């Protein structure tokens, strides 16, 4: 455990510990950090478990989101689920025993979310879960287990959409603990969009040799897609042939990259199939906003494309974010029907979505009001 050089005040303020670990947590935490800071009652303390540790997966996001260096960095790194979860719990418990915060806030559905909610709860520290109530109803996804356990122990459950409230009530959660506050990731998205002007867009499109609305952006990292050699090979083969019709840009996740190397997958990639390192937040949003369509298995990307009204194909059998399908631009696809769906998009036959309720950039304000009342 490493304590950073940043000093924080502990006197007379409510100490709220914000726990993050993996890339999608950072943009959910940033708006809440700034909103708590603005409100003079709170002292927000950032704890980074170190689940993601590469510069591009972690520090670059802190920089793009204008976040300070974490107050605590637990440095747990990678491992099996049990190893990673256990290491986080051991290190986080030490911090909690020393600091005794008033509230621990966890985000999303990663292993850090699960580990820290349980650890805090067992020390009788109240827990708030941001992005509560989402369910894929697929227990083979590690994230589904993380969501269910975290929601079961949390004192405050903040949902991004009303389906979240329904799921929680059905599971027997007391409705007084559940608050529909909207999607906090959209707070970060609206903030970064203000910082992306035309000249920055031109620069990024030029950097990757792309033209507005005439390329596709890919993100794939789910174990179900990339942890199996056969499925990963099929996906890459599809993308390679897709790039003959439309340029493909594929910022590669460390898990996917590692698997391509370990499986010894060798491809002669077309010139228009561009695999690049993980992108910074600002770069990624720029490419997402200007893409013809996006193919993904990420949760956050389904939401961002809905907000940006960009067609999104999700290569998964289910989603914990059904609102992106019902109201947004998202659709689930299999490898078999991908080609047909791509044709529909390229011939301009895709649905136009709408922005879901309370995805308005003001979710952090609503969360802080509820925390104050609590
Ligand atoms: C994790 C989350 C997933 C989320 C994703 C976003 C869990 C169970 N999964 O998946 O829900 O969508 O983050 O990115 O919490 N690695 C690096 N550098 C890093 C981080 C990881 O090289 O900075 C490599 C390691 O070899 C590691 C592998 O990627 O074994 C996977 O990392 P891990 O944190 O276990 O899960 P993700 O697949 O990133």
mmCIF file of C-alpha atoms and ligand atoms in Angstrom:
data_model
loop_
_atom_site.group_PDB
_atom_site.id
_atom_site.type_symbol
_atom_site.label_atom_id
_atom_site.label_comp_id
_atom_site.label_asym_id
_atom_site.label_seq_id
_atom_site.Cartn_x
_atom_site.Cartn_y
_atom_site.Cartn_z
ATOM 1 C CA UNK A 1 0.000 0.000 0.000
ATOM 2 C CA UNK A 2 1.368 3.341 -1.004
ATOM 3 C CA UNK A 3 0.117 6.639 0.376
ATOM 4 C CA UNK A 4 0.466 9.450 -2.096
ATOM 5 C CA UNK A 5 2.067 12.789 -1.347
ATOM 6 C CA UNK A 6 -1.251 14.556 -1.670
ATOM 7 C CA UNK A 7 -2.464 15.777 1.708
ATOM 8 C CA UNK A 8 -6.117 15.838 2.512
ATOM 9 C CA UNK A 9 -7.956 17.400 5.379
ATOM 10 C CA UNK A 10 -9.654 15.163 7.862
ATOM 11 C CA UNK A 11 -11.110 17.774 10.231
ATOM 12 C CA UNK A 12 -14.845 18.268 10.632
ATOM 13 C CA UNK A 13 -15.640 17.057 7.145
ATOM 14 C CA UNK A 14 -17.439 13.917 6.132
ATOM 15 C CA UNK A 15 -14.850 11.587 4.679
ATOM 16 C CA UNK A 16 -16.168 9.911 1.581
ATOM 17 C CA UNK A 17 -13.905 7.252 0.090
ATOM 18 C CA UNK A 18 -14.292 6.815 -3.654
ATOM 19 C CA UNK A 19 -12.999 3.422 -4.771
ATOM 20 C CA UNK A 20 -11.856 2.794 -8.325
ATOM 21 C CA UNK A 21 -9.810 0.060 -9.926
ATOM 22 C CA UNK A 22 -10.499 -0.497 -13.598
ATOM 23 C CA UNK A 23 -10.761 1.847 -16.566
ATOM 24 C CA UNK A 24 -14.568 2.186 -16.678
ATOM 25 C CA UNK A 25 -14.604 3.241 -13.012
ATOM 26 C CA UNK A 26 -12.598 6.399 -13.559
ATOM 27 C CA UNK A 27 -15.132 8.301 -15.652
ATOM 28 C CA UNK A 28 -17.893 7.322 -13.221
ATOM 29 C CA UNK A 29 -15.928 8.571 -10.233
ATOM 30 C CA UNK A 30 -14.657 11.907 -11.616
ATOM 31 C CA UNK A 31 -17.980 13.835 -11.619
ATOM 32 C CA UNK A 32 -18.737 12.713 -8.077
ATOM 33 C CA UNK A 33 -15.264 13.684 -6.862
ATOM 34 C CA UNK A 34 -15.681 17.223 -8.190
ATOM 35 C CA UNK A 35 -19.253 17.577 -6.924
ATOM 36 C CA UNK A 36 -18.278 16.421 -3.419
ATOM 37 C CA UNK A 37 -15.332 18.823 -3.464
ATOM 38 C CA UNK A 38 -17.611 21.703 -4.475
ATOM 39 C CA UNK A 39 -19.857 20.942 -1.546
ATOM 40 C CA UNK A 40 -17.845 22.087 1.442
ATOM 41 C CA UNK A 41 -19.263 19.413 3.757
ATOM 42 C CA UNK A 42 -17.269 16.565 2.238
ATOM 43 C CA UNK A 43 -13.703 15.445 1.957
ATOM 44 C CA UNK A 44 -13.522 13.046 -1.012
ATOM 45 C CA UNK A 45 -10.614 10.600 -0.840
ATOM 46 C CA UNK A 46 -9.708 8.595 -3.949
ATOM 47 C CA UNK A 47 -8.606 4.992 -3.470
ATOM 48 C CA UNK A 48 -7.236 3.261 -6.579
ATOM 49 C CA UNK A 49 -6.908 -0.485 -6.128
ATOM 50 C CA UNK A 50 -4.493 -0.870 -9.052
ATOM 51 C CA UNK A 51 -6.620 -3.499 -10.820
ATOM 52 C CA UNK A 52 -5.711 -1.621 -14.011
ATOM 53 C CA UNK A 53 -2.177 -0.307 -13.924
ATOM 54 C CA UNK A 54 -0.930 0.389 -17.476
ATOM 55 C CA UNK A 55 -0.465 4.097 -18.180
ATOM 56 C CA UNK A 56 -3.057 4.015 -20.998
ATOM 57 C CA UNK A 57 -5.576 2.092 -18.858
ATOM 58 C CA UNK A 58 -5.251 4.257 -15.770
ATOM 59 C CA UNK A 59 -3.079 7.350 -15.391
ATOM 60 C CA UNK A 60 -3.960 8.737 -18.833
ATOM 61 C CA UNK A 61 -7.621 8.701 -17.757
ATOM 62 C CA UNK A 62 -6.860 10.533 -14.516
ATOM 63 C CA UNK A 63 -5.102 13.161 -16.628
ATOM 64 C CA UNK A 64 -7.907 13.535 -19.192
ATOM 65 C CA UNK A 65 -10.495 13.756 -16.404
ATOM 66 C CA UNK A 66 -8.391 16.351 -14.508
ATOM 67 C CA UNK A 67 -8.382 14.093 -11.464
ATOM 68 C CA UNK A 68 -5.669 14.388 -8.810
ATOM 69 C CA UNK A 69 -3.300 11.530 -8.186
ATOM 70 C CA UNK A 70 -5.142 8.947 -6.014
ATOM 71 C CA UNK A 71 -4.717 9.478 -2.280
ATOM 72 C CA UNK A 72 -4.217 5.744 -1.892
ATOM 73 C CA UNK A 73 -2.887 3.348 -4.502
ATOM 74 C CA UNK A 74 -3.202 -0.294 -3.431
ATOM 75 C CA UNK A 75 -1.156 -1.702 -6.315
ATOM 76 C CA UNK A 76 -2.888 -5.094 -6.466
ATOM 77 C CA UNK A 77 -2.433 -5.746 -10.210
ATOM 78 C CA UNK A 78 -3.718 -8.777 -12.082
ATOM 79 C CA UNK A 79 -4.467 -12.335 -11.012
ATOM 80 C CA UNK A 80 -7.235 -14.881 -10.967
ATOM 81 C CA UNK A 81 -10.580 -13.577 -9.737
ATOM 82 C CA UNK A 82 -10.020 -14.969 -6.250
ATOM 83 C CA UNK A 83 -6.449 -13.674 -6.057
ATOM 84 C CA UNK A 84 -7.328 -10.219 -7.302
ATOM 85 C CA UNK A 85 -10.437 -9.895 -5.105
ATOM 86 C CA UNK A 86 -8.609 -11.188 -2.036
ATOM 87 C CA UNK A 87 -5.613 -8.886 -2.513
ATOM 88 C CA UNK A 88 -7.893 -5.873 -2.869
ATOM 89 C CA UNK A 89 -9.800 -6.815 0.288
ATOM 90 C CA UNK A 90 -6.625 -7.241 2.349
ATOM 91 C CA UNK A 91 -5.156 -3.916 1.255
ATOM 92 C CA UNK A 92 -8.413 -1.965 1.432
ATOM 93 C CA UNK A 93 -9.132 -3.239 4.947
ATOM 94 C CA UNK A 94 -5.840 -1.730 6.138
ATOM 95 C CA UNK A 95 -6.862 1.662 4.729
ATOM 96 C CA UNK A 96 -10.324 1.484 6.285
ATOM 97 C CA UNK A 97 -9.014 0.478 9.714
ATOM 98 C CA UNK A 98 -6.646 3.436 9.652
ATOM 99 C CA UNK A 99 -9.000 6.059 8.230
ATOM 100 C CA UNK A 100 -12.487 4.974 9.348
ATOM 101 C CA UNK A 101 -14.324 6.899 6.606
ATOM 102 C CA UNK A 102 -17.965 7.959 6.930
ATOM 103 C CA UNK A 103 -18.972 6.445 3.604
ATOM 104 C CA UNK A 104 -17.437 4.226 0.923
ATOM 105 C CA UNK A 105 -18.645 4.721 -2.657
ATOM 106 C CA UNK A 106 -18.087 1.972 -5.229
ATOM 107 C CA UNK A 107 -18.759 2.147 -8.976
ATOM 108 C CA UNK A 108 -19.926 -0.267 -11.645
ATOM 109 C CA UNK A 109 -19.324 -3.993 -11.616
ATOM 110 C CA UNK A 110 -15.621 -4.817 -11.592
ATOM 111 C CA UNK A 111 -13.741 -6.952 -9.081
ATOM 112 C CA UNK A 112 -12.667 -3.827 -7.156
ATOM 113 C CA UNK A 113 -16.358 -2.911 -6.708
ATOM 114 C CA UNK A 114 -17.166 -6.280 -5.193
ATOM 115 C CA UNK A 115 -14.055 -6.514 -2.997
ATOM 116 C CA UNK A 116 -14.341 -3.037 -1.493
ATOM 117 C CA UNK A 117 -18.081 -3.112 -0.857
ATOM 118 C CA UNK A 118 -17.776 -6.328 1.163
ATOM 119 C CA UNK A 119 -14.727 -5.110 3.070
ATOM 120 C CA UNK A 120 -16.376 -1.828 4.071
ATOM 121 C CA UNK A 121 -19.664 -3.464 4.990
ATOM 122 C CA UNK A 122 -17.968 -5.942 7.332
ATOM 123 C CA UNK A 123 -16.380 -3.007 9.160
ATOM 124 C CA UNK A 124 -19.866 -1.486 9.493
ATOM 125 C CA UNK A 125 -19.023 1.400 7.168
ATOM 126 C CA UNK A 126 -21.977 2.411 4.966
ATOM 127 C CA UNK A 127 -21.595 1.664 1.260
ATOM 128 C CA UNK A 128 -23.077 3.508 -1.721
ATOM 129 C CA UNK A 129 -23.173 1.804 -5.121
ATOM 130 C CA UNK A 130 -23.213 3.941 -8.243
ATOM 131 C CA UNK A 131 -24.711 2.077 -11.222
ATOM 132 C CA UNK A 132 -26.792 -0.229 -9.033
ATOM 133 C CA UNK A 133 -29.544 -2.541 -10.231
ATOM 134 C CA UNK A 134 -28.243 -3.437 -13.701
ATOM 135 C CA UNK A 135 -28.701 -7.109 -14.534
ATOM 136 C CA UNK A 136 -27.786 -9.224 -17.546
ATOM 137 C CA UNK A 137 -29.381 -12.280 -15.874
ATOM 138 C CA UNK A 138 -26.312 -14.193 -17.020
ATOM 139 C CA UNK A 139 -24.414 -15.658 -14.101
ATOM 140 C CA UNK A 140 -21.558 -16.800 -16.330
ATOM 141 C CA UNK A 141 -20.437 -13.158 -16.478
ATOM 142 C CA UNK A 142 -18.145 -12.277 -13.576
ATOM 143 C CA UNK A 143 -19.627 -8.776 -13.604
ATOM 144 C CA UNK A 144 -23.134 -10.133 -12.884
ATOM 145 C CA UNK A 145 -21.876 -11.745 -9.663
ATOM 146 C CA UNK A 146 -20.108 -8.507 -8.739
ATOM 147 C CA UNK A 147 -23.298 -6.488 -9.342
ATOM 148 C CA UNK A 148 -25.549 -8.773 -7.321
ATOM 149 C CA UNK A 149 -23.241 -9.053 -4.321
ATOM 150 C CA UNK A 150 -22.470 -5.333 -4.265
ATOM 151 C CA UNK A 151 -26.146 -4.420 -4.438
ATOM 152 C CA UNK A 152 -26.968 -6.906 -1.690
ATOM 153 C CA UNK A 153 -24.615 -5.214 0.791
ATOM 154 C CA UNK A 154 -25.004 -1.560 -0.202
ATOM 155 C CA UNK A 155 -26.859 0.978 1.942
ATOM 156 C CA UNK A 156 -27.477 3.423 -0.897
ATOM 157 C CA UNK A 157 -28.240 2.186 -4.397
ATOM 158 C CA UNK A 158 -28.026 4.720 -7.204
ATOM 159 C CA UNK A 159 -29.500 3.487 -10.480
ATOM 160 C CA UNK A 160 -28.805 4.849 -13.985
ATOM 161 C CA UNK A 161 -32.186 3.804 -15.418
ATOM 162 C CA UNK A 162 -35.542 2.719 -14.019
ATOM 163 C CA UNK A 163 -35.046 -0.933 -15.008
ATOM 164 C CA UNK A 164 -32.399 -0.915 -12.264
ATOM 165 C CA UNK A 165 -35.024 0.058 -9.664
ATOM 166 C CA UNK A 166 -37.345 -2.687 -10.871
ATOM 167 C CA UNK A 167 -34.613 -5.337 -10.691
ATOM 168 C CA UNK A 168 -33.678 -4.354 -7.154
ATOM 169 C CA UNK A 169 -37.254 -4.260 -5.876
ATOM 170 C CA UNK A 170 -37.842 -7.710 -7.418
ATOM 171 C CA UNK A 171 -34.806 -8.974 -5.496
ATOM 172 C CA UNK A 172 -36.393 -7.748 -2.273
ATOM 173 C CA UNK A 173 -34.303 -4.611 -1.722
ATOM 174 C CA UNK A 174 -36.022 -1.983 0.430
ATOM 175 C CA UNK A 175 -37.200 0.721 -1.983
ATOM 176 C CA UNK A 176 -36.099 3.452 0.457
ATOM 177 C CA UNK A 177 -32.474 2.606 -0.308
ATOM 178 C CA UNK A 178 -32.901 2.892 -4.083
ATOM 179 C CA UNK A 179 -32.571 6.176 -5.991
ATOM 180 C CA UNK A 180 -32.930 6.669 -9.715
ATOM 181 C CA UNK A 181 -30.341 9.365 -10.383
ATOM 182 C CA UNK A 182 -29.385 8.864 -14.044
ATOM 183 C CA UNK A 183 -26.151 7.848 -15.691
ATOM 184 C CA UNK A 184 -23.066 9.381 -14.104
ATOM 185 C CA UNK A 185 -20.846 8.396 -17.035
ATOM 186 C CA UNK A 186 -22.791 10.864 -19.146
ATOM 187 C CA UNK A 187 -21.626 13.603 -16.739
ATOM 188 C CA UNK A 188 -18.044 12.847 -17.761
ATOM 189 C CA UNK A 189 -19.002 12.463 -21.389
ATOM 190 C CA UNK A 190 -20.675 15.882 -21.560
ATOM 191 C CA UNK A 191 -17.655 17.437 -19.825
ATOM 192 C CA UNK A 192 -15.119 15.942 -22.241
ATOM 193 C CA UNK A 193 -17.281 16.783 -25.273
ATOM 194 C CA UNK A 194 -16.954 20.463 -24.346
ATOM 195 C CA UNK A 195 -13.181 20.072 -24.609
ATOM 196 C CA UNK A 196 -13.264 18.511 -28.079
ATOM 197 C CA UNK A 197 -13.359 21.173 -30.762
ATOM 198 C CA UNK A 198 -13.164 20.798 -34.525
ATOM 199 C CA UNK A 199 -9.428 21.303 -34.734
ATOM 200 C CA UNK A 200 -8.812 18.605 -32.099
ATOM 201 C CA UNK A 201 -11.127 16.266 -34.034
ATOM 202 C CA UNK A 202 -9.288 16.981 -37.268
ATOM 203 C CA UNK A 203 -5.981 16.283 -35.570
ATOM 204 C CA UNK A 204 -7.125 12.920 -34.182
ATOM 205 C CA UNK A 205 -8.792 11.803 -37.425
ATOM 206 C CA UNK A 206 -5.654 12.720 -39.296
ATOM 207 C CA UNK A 207 -3.474 10.876 -36.772
ATOM 208 C CA UNK A 208 -5.340 7.643 -37.527
ATOM 209 C CA UNK A 209 -5.861 8.444 -41.214
ATOM 210 C CA UNK A 210 -9.670 8.390 -40.931
ATOM 211 C CA UNK A 211 -12.516 10.396 -42.463
ATOM 212 C CA UNK A 212 -15.626 11.523 -40.549
ATOM 213 C CA UNK A 213 -18.475 8.950 -40.561
ATOM 214 C CA UNK A 214 -16.639 6.569 -42.847
ATOM 215 C CA UNK A 215 -14.941 4.104 -40.520
ATOM 216 C CA UNK A 216 -15.920 1.691 -37.796
ATOM 217 C CA UNK A 217 -14.598 1.675 -34.243
ATOM 218 C CA UNK A 218 -14.150 -1.672 -32.463
ATOM 219 C CA UNK A 219 -13.679 -2.537 -28.780
ATOM 220 C CA UNK A 220 -13.633 -6.162 -27.627
ATOM 221 C CA UNK A 221 -12.384 -7.561 -24.339
ATOM 222 C CA UNK A 222 -15.070 -9.803 -22.777
ATOM 223 C CA UNK A 223 -13.745 -13.226 -21.773
ATOM 224 C CA UNK A 224 -16.638 -14.812 -23.720
ATOM 225 C CA UNK A 225 -15.313 -13.250 -26.949
ATOM 226 C CA UNK A 226 -11.565 -13.138 -26.500
ATOM 227 C CA UNK A 227 -10.534 -15.856 -24.029
ATOM 228 C CA UNK A 228 -11.176 -18.620 -26.554
ATOM 229 C CA UNK A 229 -8.825 -19.048 -29.500
ATOM 230 C CA UNK A 230 -11.503 -20.148 -31.969
ATOM 231 C CA UNK A 231 -13.859 -17.291 -31.215
ATOM 232 C CA UNK A 232 -11.112 -14.670 -31.211
ATOM 233 C CA UNK A 233 -9.811 -15.929 -34.552
ATOM 234 C CA UNK A 234 -13.292 -15.812 -36.086
ATOM 235 C CA UNK A 235 -13.831 -12.266 -34.856
ATOM 236 C CA UNK A 236 -10.491 -11.064 -36.216
ATOM 237 C CA UNK A 237 -11.184 -12.799 -39.508
ATOM 238 C CA UNK A 238 -14.539 -11.019 -39.764
ATOM 239 C CA UNK A 239 -12.996 -7.639 -38.961
ATOM 240 C CA UNK A 240 -10.262 -8.212 -41.482
ATOM 241 C CA UNK A 241 -12.774 -8.821 -44.257
ATOM 242 C CA UNK A 242 -15.003 -5.966 -43.021
ATOM 243 C CA UNK A 243 -12.043 -3.630 -43.506
ATOM 244 C CA UNK A 244 -12.271 -4.255 -47.256
ATOM 245 C CA UNK A 245 -15.597 -2.343 -47.182
ATOM 246 C CA UNK A 246 -14.948 0.239 -44.498
ATOM 247 C CA UNK A 247 -11.787 1.175 -42.578
ATOM 248 C CA UNK A 248 -11.639 -0.475 -39.153
ATOM 249 C CA UNK A 249 -9.920 0.986 -36.116
ATOM 250 C CA UNK A 250 -9.469 -1.348 -33.174
ATOM 251 C CA UNK A 251 -7.943 0.075 -29.976
ATOM 252 C CA UNK A 252 -6.896 -3.136 -28.331
ATOM 253 C CA UNK A 253 -7.530 -3.990 -24.683
ATOM 254 C CA UNK A 254 -4.603 -5.613 -22.792
ATOM 255 C CA UNK A 255 -6.620 -8.824 -22.282
ATOM 256 C CA UNK A 256 -7.295 -9.151 -26.022
ATOM 257 C CA UNK A 257 -3.723 -8.294 -26.948
ATOM 258 C CA UNK A 258 -2.323 -10.816 -24.479
ATOM 259 C CA UNK A 259 -4.607 -13.528 -25.868
ATOM 260 C CA UNK A 260 -3.661 -12.869 -29.497
ATOM 261 C CA UNK A 261 -0.016 -13.312 -28.475
ATOM 262 C CA UNK A 262 -0.578 -16.349 -26.235
ATOM 263 C CA UNK A 263 -2.791 -18.171 -28.739
ATOM 264 C CA UNK A 264 -0.159 -17.501 -31.409
ATOM 265 C CA UNK A 265 -2.800 -16.013 -33.718
ATOM 266 C CA UNK A 266 -1.066 -14.803 -36.854
ATOM 267 C CA UNK A 267 -2.887 -12.752 -39.450
ATOM 268 C CA UNK A 268 -2.013 -10.837 -42.525
ATOM 269 C CA UNK A 269 -4.045 -7.793 -41.686
ATOM 270 C CA UNK A 270 -5.445 -5.599 -44.452
ATOM 271 C CA UNK A 271 -4.111 -2.089 -44.688
ATOM 272 C CA UNK A 272 -7.484 -0.678 -43.586
ATOM 273 C CA UNK A 273 -7.581 -2.828 -40.439
ATOM 274 C CA UNK A 274 -5.761 -0.727 -37.912
ATOM 275 C CA UNK A 275 -5.073 -2.278 -34.512
ATOM 276 C CA UNK A 276 -3.792 0.385 -32.116
ATOM 277 C CA UNK A 277 -2.912 0.537 -28.409
ATOM 278 C CA UNK A 278 -5.668 1.492 -25.912
ATOM 279 C CA UNK A 279 -6.637 5.105 -26.457
ATOM 280 C CA UNK A 280 -6.930 7.985 -24.037
ATOM 281 C CA UNK A 281 -10.455 9.023 -23.041
ATOM 282 C CA UNK A 282 -10.485 12.193 -25.129
ATOM 283 C CA UNK A 283 -9.152 10.421 -28.221
ATOM 284 C CA UNK A 284 -11.574 7.545 -27.848
ATOM 285 C CA UNK A 285 -14.640 9.781 -27.495
ATOM 286 C CA UNK A 286 -13.501 11.732 -30.564
ATOM 287 C CA UNK A 287 -13.299 8.552 -32.627
ATOM 288 C CA UNK A 288 -16.587 7.268 -31.224
ATOM 289 C CA UNK A 289 -18.433 10.466 -32.037
ATOM 290 C CA UNK A 290 -17.228 10.464 -35.644
ATOM 291 C CA UNK A 291 -17.599 6.768 -36.404
ATOM 292 C CA UNK A 292 -20.117 5.394 -38.894
ATOM 293 C CA UNK A 293 -20.855 2.698 -36.345
ATOM 294 C CA UNK A 294 -19.308 0.962 -33.356
ATOM 295 C CA UNK A 295 -18.894 -2.746 -32.667
ATOM 296 C CA UNK A 296 -18.291 -3.523 -29.006
ATOM 297 C CA UNK A 297 -18.778 -5.827 -26.053
ATOM 298 C CA UNK A 298 -18.225 -3.077 -23.474
ATOM 299 C CA UNK A 299 -20.981 -1.783 -21.206
ATOM 300 C CA UNK A 300 -19.986 1.870 -21.226
ATOM 301 C CA UNK A 301 -19.615 2.049 -24.999
ATOM 302 C CA UNK A 302 -23.238 0.905 -25.424
ATOM 303 C CA UNK A 303 -24.261 3.879 -23.291
ATOM 304 C CA UNK A 304 -21.985 6.447 -24.897
ATOM 305 C CA UNK A 305 -23.130 5.535 -28.414
ATOM 306 C CA UNK A 306 -26.754 5.840 -27.311
ATOM 307 C CA UNK A 307 -26.051 9.320 -25.984
ATOM 308 C CA UNK A 308 -24.112 10.265 -29.144
ATOM 309 C CA UNK A 309 -26.706 8.653 -31.447
ATOM 310 C CA UNK A 310 -24.113 6.451 -33.169
ATOM 311 C CA UNK A 311 -25.248 2.973 -34.337
ATOM 312 C CA UNK A 312 -23.887 0.334 -31.983
ATOM 313 C CA UNK A 313 -23.601 -3.425 -32.477
ATOM 314 C CA UNK A 314 -22.981 -5.327 -29.256
ATOM 315 C CA UNK A 315 -21.352 -8.704 -29.735
ATOM 316 C CA UNK A 316 -22.950 -10.397 -26.731
ATOM 317 C CA UNK A 317 -25.972 -12.632 -26.128
ATOM 318 C CA UNK A 318 -27.367 -10.225 -23.516
ATOM 319 C CA UNK A 319 -26.883 -6.820 -21.953
ATOM 320 C CA UNK A 320 -27.367 -5.418 -18.475
ATOM 321 C CA UNK A 321 -28.186 -2.113 -20.202
ATOM 322 C CA UNK A 322 -31.449 -2.881 -22.044
ATOM 323 C CA UNK A 323 -32.357 0.798 -22.200
ATOM 324 C CA UNK A 324 -29.660 1.268 -24.868
ATOM 325 C CA UNK A 325 -31.630 -1.149 -27.062
ATOM 326 C CA UNK A 326 -35.148 -0.024 -26.158
ATOM 327 C CA UNK A 327 -34.454 3.704 -26.391
ATOM 328 C CA UNK A 328 -30.994 3.986 -27.897
ATOM 329 C CA UNK A 329 -29.032 2.966 -30.970
ATOM 330 C CA UNK A 330 -27.785 -0.371 -29.678
ATOM 331 C CA UNK A 331 -28.550 -3.880 -30.880
ATOM 332 C CA UNK A 332 -27.221 -7.273 -29.755
ATOM 333 C CA UNK A 333 -25.550 -9.337 -32.473
ATOM 334 C CA UNK A 334 -23.939 -12.720 -32.982
ATOM 335 C CA UNK A 335 -20.964 -13.327 -35.246
ATOM 336 C CA UNK A 336 -23.361 -15.041 -37.648
ATOM 337 C CA UNK A 337 -25.682 -12.073 -38.127
ATOM 338 C CA UNK A 338 -23.043 -9.345 -37.980
ATOM 339 C CA UNK A 339 -22.649 -9.070 -41.729
ATOM 340 C CA UNK A 340 -26.366 -8.423 -42.280
ATOM 341 C CA UNK A 341 -26.495 -5.794 -39.512
ATOM 342 C CA UNK A 342 -23.469 -4.003 -40.910
ATOM 343 C CA UNK A 343 -25.165 -3.875 -44.325
ATOM 344 C CA UNK A 344 -28.228 -2.276 -42.729
ATOM 345 C CA UNK A 345 -26.105 0.425 -41.139
ATOM 346 C CA UNK A 346 -24.078 1.088 -44.270
ATOM 347 C CA UNK A 347 -27.300 1.471 -46.282
ATOM 348 C CA UNK A 348 -28.556 4.031 -43.703
ATOM 349 C CA UNK A 349 -31.273 1.718 -42.399
ATOM 350 C CA UNK A 350 -30.587 2.007 -38.683
ATOM 351 C CA UNK A 351 -32.856 3.203 -35.917
ATOM 352 C CA UNK A 352 -32.520 6.699 -34.491
ATOM 353 C CA UNK A 353 -32.382 6.610 -30.732
ATOM 354 C CA UNK A 354 -33.230 9.063 -27.999
ATOM 355 C CA UNK A 355 -31.296 10.000 -24.894
ATOM 356 C CA UNK A 356 -32.711 8.156 -21.858
ATOM 357 C CA UNK A 357 -34.239 9.983 -18.904
ATOM 358 C CA UNK A 358 -31.761 11.747 -16.594
ATOM 359 C CA UNK A 359 -28.771 11.107 -18.816
ATOM 360 C CA UNK A 360 -28.273 14.842 -18.635
ATOM 361 C CA UNK A 361 -24.851 15.444 -17.131
ATOM 362 C CA UNK A 362 -26.304 16.245 -13.694
ATOM 363 C CA UNK A 363 -26.252 12.841 -12.049
ATOM 364 C CA UNK A 364 -23.411 13.667 -9.636
ATOM 365 C CA UNK A 365 -25.434 16.620 -8.268
ATOM 366 C CA UNK A 366 -28.386 14.323 -7.565
ATOM 367 C CA UNK A 367 -26.150 11.729 -5.912
ATOM 368 C CA UNK A 368 -24.555 14.306 -3.606
ATOM 369 C CA UNK A 369 -27.972 15.617 -2.541
ATOM 370 C CA UNK A 370 -29.031 12.090 -1.581
ATOM 371 C CA UNK A 371 -25.779 11.431 0.261
ATOM 372 C CA UNK A 372 -26.266 14.667 2.220
ATOM 373 C CA UNK A 373 -29.740 13.637 3.228
ATOM 374 C CA UNK A 374 -28.473 10.192 4.216
HETATM 375 C C1 LIG B 1 -12.081 -5.527 -16.201
HETATM 376 C C2 LIG B 1 -13.478 -5.790 -15.637
HETATM 377 C C3 LIG B 1 -14.518 -5.623 -16.754
HETATM 378 C C4 LIG B 1 -14.378 -4.275 -17.435
HETATM 379 C C5 LIG B 1 -12.947 -4.119 -17.906
HETATM 380 C C6 LIG B 1 -12.734 -2.788 -18.573
HETATM 381 C C7 LIG B 1 -13.645 -7.461 -13.828
HETATM 382 C C8 LIG B 1 -14.054 -8.832 -13.494
HETATM 383 N N1 LIG B 1 -13.620 -7.153 -15.137
HETATM 384 O O1 LIG B 1 -11.816 -6.544 -17.164
HETATM 385 O O2 LIG B 1 -15.806 -5.704 -16.195
HETATM 386 O O3 LIG B 1 -15.265 -4.202 -18.513
HETATM 387 O O4 LIG B 1 -12.065 -4.251 -16.799
HETATM 388 O O5 LIG B 1 -11.446 -2.687 -19.080
HETATM 389 O O6 LIG B 1 -13.359 -6.689 -12.954
HETATM 390 N N2 LIG B 1 -3.973 -6.007 -17.968
HETATM 391 C C9 LIG B 1 -2.869 -5.289 -18.362
HETATM 392 N N3 LIG B 1 -2.803 -4.003 -17.956
HETATM 393 C C10 LIG B 1 -3.750 -3.402 -17.210
HETATM 394 C C11 LIG B 1 -4.860 -4.170 -16.816
HETATM 395 C C12 LIG B 1 -4.958 -5.463 -17.217
HETATM 396 O O7 LIG B 1 -1.986 -5.771 -19.045
HETATM 397 O O8 LIG B 1 -3.626 -2.215 -16.902
HETATM 398 C C13 LIG B 1 -4.084 -7.405 -18.451
HETATM 399 C C14 LIG B 1 -3.634 -8.385 -17.431
HETATM 400 O O9 LIG B 1 -2.878 -9.354 -18.083
HETATM 401 C C15 LIG B 1 -4.902 -9.009 -16.897
HETATM 402 C C16 LIG B 1 -5.879 -8.821 -18.049
HETATM 403 O O10 LIG B 1 -5.428 -7.683 -18.755
HETATM 404 O O11 LIG B 1 -4.737 -10.338 -16.541
HETATM 405 C C17 LIG B 1 -7.278 -8.619 -17.611
HETATM 406 O O12 LIG B 1 -7.381 -7.604 -16.611
HETATM 407 P P1 LIG B 1 -8.501 -7.713 -15.473
HETATM 408 O O13 LIG B 1 -8.424 -6.550 -14.566
HETATM 409 O O14 LIG B 1 -8.448 -9.042 -14.841
HETATM 410 O O15 LIG B 1 -9.886 -7.672 -16.261
HETATM 411 P P2 LIG B 1 -10.337 -6.931 -17.580
HETATM 412 O O16 LIG B 1 -10.444 -7.907 -18.667
HETATM 413 O O17 LIG B 1 -9.532 -5.701 -17.827
#
